[in-house]
PDB file of C-alpha atoms in Angstrom:
ATOM      1  CA  GLY A 960     -62.675 -21.905 -61.901  1.00 73.00           C
ATOM      2  CA  GLN A 961     -66.007 -20.509 -60.849  1.00 82.00           C
ATOM      3  CA  ASN A 962     -67.063 -20.588 -57.332  1.00 90.00           C
ATOM      4  CA  ILE A 963     -69.558 -19.104 -54.847  1.00 94.00           C
ATOM      5  CA  ASP A 964     -68.806 -18.955 -51.124  1.00 95.00           C
ATOM      6  CA  GLN A 965     -71.301 -18.615 -48.378  1.00 96.00           C
ATOM      7  CA  PRO A 966     -71.313 -19.873 -44.619  1.00 96.00           C
ATOM      8  CA  THR A 967     -72.454 -23.241 -44.169  1.00 95.00           C
ATOM      9  CA  GLU A 968     -74.704 -22.507 -41.072  1.00 96.00           C
ATOM     10  CA  MET A 969     -75.800 -19.586 -39.113  1.00 98.00           C
ATOM     11  CA  THR A 970     -77.810 -19.266 -35.814  1.00 98.00           C
ATOM     12  CA  ALA A 971     -79.852 -16.267 -34.785  1.00 97.00           C
ATOM     13  CA  THR A 972     -82.573 -15.427 -32.392  1.00 97.00           C
ATOM     14  CA  GLU A 973     -86.224 -14.760 -33.064  1.00 97.00           C
ATOM     15  CA  GLY A 974     -86.881 -10.922 -33.615  1.00 97.00           C
ATOM     16  CA  ALA A 975     -83.208 -10.236 -34.383  1.00 97.00           C
ATOM     17  CA  ILE A 976     -81.397  -9.235 -37.563  1.00 98.00           C
ATOM     18  CA  VAL A 977     -78.941 -11.653 -39.543  1.00 98.00           C
ATOM     19  CA  GLN A 978     -76.801 -10.993 -42.467  1.00 98.00           C
ATOM     20  CA  ILE A 979     -75.824 -13.885 -44.888  1.00 98.00           C
ATOM     21  CA  ASN A 980     -72.812 -13.056 -47.065  1.00 98.00           C
ATOM     22  CA  CYS A 981     -71.920 -14.432 -50.341  1.00 98.00           C
ATOM     23  CA  THR A 982     -68.729 -14.003 -52.319  1.00 98.00           C
ATOM     24  CA  TYR A 983     -68.344 -15.080 -55.830  1.00 97.00           C
ATOM     25  CA  GLN A 984     -65.873 -15.552 -58.634  1.00 95.00           C
ATOM     26  CA  THR A 985     -67.472 -16.224 -61.962  1.00 91.00           C
ATOM     27  CA  SER A 986     -66.804 -15.904 -65.698  1.00 87.00           C
ATOM     28  CA  GLY A 987     -68.859 -12.844 -66.304  1.00 90.00           C
ATOM     29  CA  PHE A 988     -71.723 -11.511 -64.391  1.00 92.00           C
ATOM     30  CA  ASN A 989     -75.425 -11.131 -65.328  1.00 87.00           C
ATOM     31  CA  GLY A 990     -77.001 -10.799 -61.963  1.00 91.00           C
ATOM     32  CA  LEU A 991     -77.210 -12.540 -58.450  1.00 93.00           C
ATOM     33  CA  PHE A 992     -80.118 -14.318 -57.044  1.00 92.00           C
ATOM     34  CA  TRP A 993     -81.133 -15.254 -53.495  1.00 94.00           C
ATOM     35  CA  TYR A 994     -83.334 -18.179 -52.899  1.00 93.00           C
ATOM     36  CA  GLN A 995     -84.871 -19.605 -49.752  1.00 95.00           C
ATOM     37  CA  GLN A 996     -85.299 -23.385 -49.454  1.00 92.00           C
ATOM     38  CA  HIS A 997     -87.053 -25.276 -46.759  1.00 93.00           C
ATOM     39  CA  ALA A 998     -86.010 -28.880 -46.257  1.00 87.00           C
ATOM     40  CA  GLY A 999     -87.598 -31.155 -48.844  1.00 83.00           C
ATOM     41  CA  GLU A1000     -88.893 -28.381 -50.906  1.00 86.00           C
ATOM     42  CA  ALA A1001     -87.763 -26.523 -54.074  1.00 86.00           C
ATOM     43  CA  PRO A1002     -86.153 -23.090 -53.653  1.00 88.00           C
ATOM     44  CA  THR A1003     -88.426 -20.085 -53.740  1.00 87.00           C
ATOM     45  CA  PHE A1004     -87.082 -16.670 -55.124  1.00 86.00           C
ATOM     46  CA  LEU A1005     -86.251 -14.023 -52.855  1.00 91.00           C
ATOM     47  CA  SER A1006     -84.326 -11.252 -54.770  1.00 91.00           C
ATOM     48  CA  TYR A1007     -82.384 -10.464 -57.925  1.00 89.00           C
ATOM     49  CA  ASN A1008     -79.521  -7.872 -58.085  1.00 93.00           C
ATOM     50  CA  VAL A1009     -77.763  -6.714 -61.173  1.00 91.00           C
ATOM     51  CA  LEU A1010     -76.671  -3.246 -60.147  1.00 93.00           C
ATOM     52  CA  ASP A1011     -74.690  -2.226 -57.057  1.00 96.00           C
ATOM     53  CA  GLY A1012     -76.562  -1.341 -54.050  1.00 96.00           C
ATOM     54  CA  LEU A1013     -79.326  -2.297 -51.725  1.00 96.00           C
ATOM     55  CA  GLU A1014     -82.750  -3.629 -52.786  1.00 93.00           C
ATOM     56  CA  GLU A1015     -85.263  -3.767 -49.995  1.00 93.00           C
ATOM     57  CA  LYS A1016     -88.295  -5.976 -50.024  1.00 89.00           C
ATOM     58  CA  GLY A1017     -90.286  -6.114 -46.682  1.00 93.00           C
ATOM     59  CA  ARG A1018     -88.284  -7.770 -44.102  1.00 96.00           C
ATOM     60  CA  PHE A1019     -85.633  -8.990 -46.597  1.00 96.00           C
ATOM     61  CA  SER A1020     -82.940  -6.782 -48.205  1.00 97.00           C
ATOM     62  CA  SER A1021     -80.254  -7.758 -50.661  1.00 97.00           C
ATOM     63  CA  PHE A1022     -77.066  -5.901 -51.378  1.00 98.00           C
ATOM     64  CA  LEU A1023     -74.435  -6.204 -54.200  1.00 97.00           C
ATOM     65  CA  SER A1024     -71.099  -4.907 -54.818  1.00 97.00           C
ATOM     66  CA  ARG A1025     -69.902  -6.071 -58.298  1.00 96.00           C
ATOM     67  CA  SER A1026     -66.332  -4.658 -57.897  1.00 96.00           C
ATOM     68  CA  LYS A1027     -65.969  -6.743 -54.691  1.00 96.00           C
ATOM     69  CA  GLY A1028     -67.727  -9.878 -56.023  1.00 97.00           C
ATOM     70  CA  TYR A1029     -69.845  -9.646 -52.860  1.00 97.00           C
ATOM     71  CA  SER A1030     -73.404  -9.732 -51.861  1.00 98.00           C
ATOM     72  CA  TYR A1031     -75.488 -10.126 -48.630  1.00 98.00           C
ATOM     73  CA  LEU A1032     -79.062 -11.011 -47.697  1.00 98.00           C
ATOM     74  CA  LEU A1033     -80.245  -9.246 -44.700  1.00 98.00           C
ATOM     75  CA  LEU A1034     -83.229 -10.582 -42.754  1.00 98.00           C
ATOM     76  CA  LYS A1035     -84.948  -8.418 -40.120  1.00 97.00           C
ATOM     77  CA  GLU A1036     -87.415  -9.152 -37.567  1.00 97.00           C
ATOM     78  CA  LEU A1037     -86.652 -12.887 -37.753  1.00 98.00           C
ATOM     79  CA  GLN A1038     -89.376 -15.316 -37.402  1.00 97.00           C
ATOM     80  CA  MET A1039     -89.244 -19.002 -36.701  1.00 97.00           C
ATOM     81  CA  LYS A1040     -90.529 -19.714 -40.294  1.00 96.00           C
ATOM     82  CA  ASP A1041     -87.339 -18.147 -41.601  1.00 97.00           C
ATOM     83  CA  SER A1042     -85.480 -21.208 -40.525  1.00 97.00           C
ATOM     84  CA  ALA A1043     -84.349 -22.516 -43.891  1.00 97.00           C
ATOM     85  CA  SER A1044     -81.354 -22.770 -46.235  1.00 96.00           C
ATOM     86  CA  TYR A1045     -80.531 -19.587 -48.195  1.00 97.00           C
ATOM     87  CA  LEU A1046     -78.977 -20.133 -51.602  1.00 95.00           C
ATOM     88  CA  CYS A1047     -76.835 -17.570 -53.395  1.00 95.00           C
ATOM     89  CA  ALA A1048     -76.575 -17.979 -57.164  1.00 93.00           C
ATOM     90  CA  VAL A1049     -74.783 -16.002 -59.813  1.00 92.00           C
ATOM     91  CA  GLN A1050     -75.709 -15.877 -63.609  1.00 86.00           C
ATOM     92  CA  ASP A1051     -72.539 -15.931 -65.559  1.00 84.00           C
ATOM     93  CA  SER A1052     -71.904 -14.681 -68.995  1.00 83.00           C
ATOM     94  CA  ASN A1053     -73.546 -17.542 -70.573  1.00 75.00           C
ATOM     95  CA  TYR A1054     -76.560 -17.042 -68.347  1.00 73.00           C
ATOM     96  CA  GLN A1055     -75.848 -20.270 -66.478  1.00 78.00           C
ATOM     97  CA  LEU A1056     -76.663 -20.211 -62.730  1.00 83.00           C
ATOM     98  CA  ILE A1057     -73.741 -20.818 -60.575  1.00 87.00           C
ATOM     99  CA  TRP A1058     -74.998 -22.026 -57.176  1.00 89.00           C
ATOM    100  CA  GLY A1059     -73.423 -21.679 -53.726  1.00 92.00           C
ATOM    101  CA  ALA A1060     -73.895 -24.621 -51.370  1.00 90.00           C
ATOM    102  CA  GLY A1061     -76.446 -22.685 -49.224  1.00 93.00           C
ATOM    103  CA  THR A1062     -76.315 -21.341 -45.762  1.00 96.00           C
ATOM    104  CA  LYS A1063     -78.581 -23.177 -43.157  1.00 96.00           C
ATOM    105  CA  LEU A1064     -80.182 -20.566 -40.958  1.00 98.00           C
ATOM    106  CA  ILE A1065     -81.281 -21.752 -37.598  1.00 97.00           C
ATOM    107  CA  ILE A1066     -83.701 -19.389 -35.619  1.00 97.00           C
ATOM    108  CA  LYS A1067     -83.889 -19.777 -31.793  1.00 96.00           C
ATOM    109  CA  PRO A1068     -86.701 -18.574 -29.714  1.00 94.00           C
TER     110      PRO A1068
ATOM    111  CA  GLY B1470     -95.145 -15.063 -60.047  1.00 60.00           C
ATOM    112  CA  ALA B1471     -95.374 -17.578 -62.741  1.00 67.00           C
ATOM    113  CA  VAL B1472     -96.212 -21.193 -61.880  1.00 83.00           C
ATOM    114  CA  VAL B1473     -94.158 -24.367 -62.732  1.00 89.00           C
ATOM    115  CA  SER B1474     -95.741 -27.516 -61.810  1.00 93.00           C
ATOM    116  CA  GLN B1475     -93.694 -30.682 -61.378  1.00 94.00           C
ATOM    117  CA  HIS B1476     -95.116 -34.086 -60.980  1.00 95.00           C
ATOM    118  CA  PRO B1477     -94.964 -36.453 -59.116  1.00 95.00           C
ATOM    119  CA  SER B1478     -93.719 -34.867 -55.816  1.00 92.00           C
ATOM    120  CA  ARG B1479     -92.646 -38.330 -54.469  1.00 94.00           C
ATOM    121  CA  VAL B1480     -92.123 -41.669 -56.205  1.00 96.00           C
ATOM    122  CA  ILE B1481     -90.825 -45.030 -54.940  1.00 96.00           C
ATOM    123  CA  CYS B1482     -89.789 -47.476 -57.634  1.00 95.00           C
ATOM    124  CA  LYS B1483     -87.932 -50.835 -57.858  1.00 96.00           C
ATOM    125  CA  SER B1484     -84.360 -51.094 -59.083  1.00 97.00           C
ATOM    126  CA  GLY B1485     -84.265 -51.590 -62.906  1.00 96.00           C
ATOM    127  CA  THR B1486     -87.613 -49.752 -63.700  1.00 97.00           C
ATOM    128  CA  SER B1487     -88.016 -46.311 -65.266  1.00 97.00           C
ATOM    129  CA  VAL B1488     -89.530 -43.258 -63.746  1.00 97.00           C
ATOM    130  CA  LYS B1489     -90.794 -40.245 -65.748  1.00 97.00           C
ATOM    131  CA  ILE B1490     -90.957 -36.690 -64.138  1.00 97.00           C
ATOM    132  CA  GLU B1491     -92.916 -33.930 -65.641  1.00 96.00           C
ATOM    133  CA  CYS B1492     -92.467 -30.259 -65.468  1.00 95.00           C
ATOM    134  CA  ARG B1493     -95.049 -27.913 -66.807  1.00 94.00           C
ATOM    135  CA  SER B1494     -95.095 -24.014 -66.942  1.00 91.00           C
ATOM    136  CA  LEU B1495     -98.665 -23.297 -66.381  1.00 89.00           C
ATOM    137  CA  ASP B1496     -98.958 -19.601 -67.304  1.00 85.00           C
ATOM    138  CA  PHE B1497     -96.011 -18.830 -69.481  1.00 84.00           C
ATOM    139  CA  GLN B1498     -94.019 -20.305 -72.480  1.00 86.00           C
ATOM    140  CA  ALA B1499     -90.784 -21.835 -71.307  1.00 85.00           C
ATOM    141  CA  THR B1500     -88.222 -21.401 -73.859  1.00 83.00           C
ATOM    142  CA  THR B1501     -85.581 -23.147 -71.618  1.00 86.00           C
ATOM    143  CA  MET B1502     -85.865 -25.663 -68.818  1.00 90.00           C
ATOM    144  CA  PHE B1503     -83.216 -26.744 -66.531  1.00 91.00           C
ATOM    145  CA  TRP B1504     -83.012 -30.100 -64.664  1.00 95.00           C
ATOM    146  CA  TYR B1505     -81.215 -30.228 -61.234  1.00 93.00           C
ATOM    147  CA  ARG B1506     -80.345 -32.846 -58.749  1.00 94.00           C
ATOM    148  CA  GLN B1507     -79.840 -32.254 -55.072  1.00 89.00           C
ATOM    149  CA  PHE B1508     -78.393 -34.516 -52.549  1.00 84.00           C
ATOM    150  CA  PRO B1509     -79.057 -33.791 -48.868  1.00 79.00           C
ATOM    151  CA  LYS B1510     -77.396 -30.639 -47.473  1.00 74.00           C
ATOM    152  CA  LYS B1511     -75.893 -30.035 -50.902  1.00 78.00           C
ATOM    153  CA  SER B1512     -76.425 -27.359 -53.449  1.00 81.00           C
ATOM    154  CA  LEU B1513     -78.222 -27.721 -56.588  1.00 86.00           C
ATOM    155  CA  MET B1514     -76.368 -29.644 -59.350  1.00 90.00           C
ATOM    156  CA  LEU B1515     -77.328 -28.862 -62.958  1.00 90.00           C
ATOM    157  CA  MET B1516     -77.856 -31.996 -64.906  1.00 95.00           C
ATOM    158  CA  ALA B1517     -79.040 -30.645 -68.322  1.00 94.00           C
ATOM    159  CA  THR B1518     -80.533 -27.763 -70.130  1.00 91.00           C
ATOM    160  CA  SER B1519     -83.240 -28.209 -72.543  1.00 89.00           C
ATOM    161  CA  ASN B1520     -84.598 -25.879 -75.261  1.00 84.00           C
ATOM    162  CA  GLU B1521     -88.001 -26.507 -76.861  1.00 81.00           C
ATOM    163  CA  GLY B1522     -87.778 -28.670 -80.013  1.00 80.00           C
ATOM    164  CA  SER B1523     -83.959 -29.414 -79.704  1.00 83.00           C
ATOM    165  CA  LYS B1524     -81.818 -31.955 -77.960  1.00 87.00           C
ATOM    166  CA  ALA B1525     -80.788 -31.354 -74.355  1.00 91.00           C
ATOM    167  CA  THR B1526     -77.331 -30.220 -73.465  1.00 92.00           C
ATOM    168  CA  TYR B1527     -75.962 -32.357 -70.605  1.00 95.00           C
ATOM    169  CA  GLU B1528     -73.536 -31.406 -68.043  1.00 92.00           C
ATOM    170  CA  GLN B1529     -70.290 -33.339 -67.870  1.00 92.00           C
ATOM    171  CA  GLY B1530     -70.645 -36.560 -66.036  1.00 93.00           C
ATOM    172  CA  VAL B1531     -74.414 -36.909 -66.613  1.00 94.00           C
ATOM    173  CA  GLU B1532     -75.331 -39.864 -68.597  1.00 94.00           C
ATOM    174  CA  LYS B1533     -77.682 -38.818 -71.422  1.00 92.00           C
ATOM    175  CA  ASP B1534     -78.875 -42.308 -72.113  1.00 94.00           C
ATOM    176  CA  LYS B1535     -79.767 -42.756 -68.405  1.00 96.00           C
ATOM    177  CA  PHE B1536     -81.360 -39.485 -67.938  1.00 96.00           C
ATOM    178  CA  LEU B1537     -83.640 -38.890 -70.952  1.00 96.00           C
ATOM    179  CA  ILE B1538     -85.030 -35.339 -71.334  1.00 94.00           C
ATOM    180  CA  ASN B1539     -87.668 -34.360 -73.764  1.00 91.00           C
ATOM    181  CA  HIS B1540     -88.791 -30.779 -74.354  1.00 88.00           C
ATOM    182  CA  ALA B1541     -91.439 -31.430 -76.857  1.00 82.00           C
ATOM    183  CA  SER B1542     -93.438 -28.153 -76.237  1.00 88.00           C
ATOM    184  CA  LEU B1543     -93.022 -24.697 -74.782  1.00 88.00           C
ATOM    185  CA  THR B1544     -94.839 -25.813 -71.576  1.00 91.00           C
ATOM    186  CA  LEU B1545     -93.720 -29.267 -70.925  1.00 93.00           C
ATOM    187  CA  SER B1546     -90.391 -31.036 -70.371  1.00 93.00           C
ATOM    188  CA  THR B1547     -89.944 -34.439 -68.985  1.00 95.00           C
ATOM    189  CA  LEU B1548     -87.031 -36.274 -67.352  1.00 97.00           C
ATOM    190  CA  THR B1549     -86.887 -40.103 -67.407  1.00 97.00           C
ATOM    191  CA  VAL B1550     -84.705 -41.932 -65.160  1.00 97.00           C
ATOM    192  CA  THR B1551     -84.184 -45.217 -66.957  1.00 97.00           C
ATOM    193  CA  SER B1552     -83.080 -48.536 -65.305  1.00 96.00           C
ATOM    194  CA  ALA B1553     -82.974 -46.735 -61.939  1.00 96.00           C
ATOM    195  CA  HIS B1554     -80.613 -47.853 -59.335  1.00 96.00           C
ATOM    196  CA  PRO B1555     -80.516 -46.852 -55.443  1.00 95.00           C
ATOM    197  CA  GLU B1556     -77.852 -44.402 -56.175  1.00 94.00           C
ATOM    198  CA  ASP B1557     -80.234 -42.539 -58.317  1.00 95.00           C
ATOM    199  CA  SER B1558     -82.295 -41.635 -55.287  1.00 95.00           C
ATOM    200  CA  SER B1559     -82.256 -38.009 -54.983  1.00 94.00           C
ATOM    201  CA  PHE B1560     -84.353 -34.836 -55.106  1.00 93.00           C
ATOM    202  CA  TYR B1561     -84.906 -33.653 -58.637  1.00 95.00           C
ATOM    203  CA  ILE B1562     -86.023 -30.094 -59.462  1.00 93.00           C
ATOM    204  CA  CYS B1563     -86.833 -28.497 -62.676  1.00 93.00           C
ATOM    205  CA  ARG B1564     -86.476 -24.813 -63.440  1.00 90.00           C
ATOM    206  CA  ALA B1565     -88.158 -22.859 -66.237  1.00 88.00           C
ATOM    207  CA  THR B1566     -87.459 -19.548 -67.911  1.00 81.00           C
ATOM    208  CA  PRO B1567     -89.576 -17.552 -70.194  1.00 75.00           C
ATOM    209  CA  GLY B1568     -86.802 -16.566 -72.360  1.00 66.00           C
ATOM    210  CA  ASP B1569     -85.691 -13.367 -70.546  1.00 61.00           C
ATOM    211  CA  MET B1570     -82.620 -14.483 -68.649  1.00 54.00           C
ATOM    212  CA  ASN B1571     -82.606 -11.442 -66.397  1.00 52.00           C
ATOM    213  CA  THR B1572     -85.538 -12.322 -64.276  1.00 61.00           C
ATOM    214  CA  GLU B1573     -86.226 -14.770 -61.460  1.00 64.00           C
ATOM    215  CA  ALA B1574     -86.048 -18.381 -62.345  1.00 69.00           C
ATOM    216  CA  PHE B1575     -89.253 -20.432 -61.645  1.00 82.00           C
ATOM    217  CA  PHE B1576     -88.871 -23.680 -59.957  1.00 87.00           C
ATOM    218  CA  GLY B1577     -91.082 -26.789 -59.907  1.00 90.00           C
ATOM    219  CA  GLN B1578     -91.887 -28.285 -56.594  1.00 88.00           C
ATOM    220  CA  GLY B1579     -89.362 -30.949 -56.831  1.00 91.00           C
ATOM    221  CA  THR B1580     -89.590 -34.759 -57.035  1.00 94.00           C
ATOM    222  CA  ARG B1581     -88.181 -37.025 -54.293  1.00 94.00           C
ATOM    223  CA  LEU B1582     -87.081 -40.247 -55.955  1.00 96.00           C
ATOM    224  CA  THR B1583     -86.407 -43.241 -53.958  1.00 96.00           C
ATOM    225  CA  VAL B1584     -85.183 -46.402 -55.614  1.00 96.00           C
ATOM    226  CA  VAL B1585     -85.465 -49.608 -53.560  1.00 96.00           C
TER     227      VAL B1585
END
């Protein structure tokens, strides 16, 4: 079967760095997405990786290793507004998005 | 980024009535639209995939007669929850893609449906 694994919840301190991991097993691979979702709102796009390596975008970076079925989202200089759920999603060979359950990130002052 | 508008954002309805949710792509043509349902603290669950001008493809376990999907144009898809029951209360989100699958997916704002 297809599955995406990511931690259920993480806690970090304002100003610090946090890494959210995602491992996946899917039928084929056509890219991995990270989304941010605040409670009661729709997800918003953060990043898309299809090749191995690190993609940096401001305070957020995303890494992919296709051979390991692994990705992480790195958040730097954490701000209170970064408290949200972070969803990892993989696009399989049929271009269907397989979603992880999300990681709830709690930022403490 | 592209804009997808979903309406209404919140709706409360009585059991047995029907509710229509609209999803519009405002600045691109959405070849494919996806409808998701999300329960509290759970991930997105794909309900159906719709392509403009053709019948929607429903995921296993999703009743097509209860969740009517219409994708009549390249900018509009609608989801109608028929004969709503309290267990249909959920967060419904649409997602639209312009055809190129290797790009970010654009979500509507979501609709919080409460059936009383």
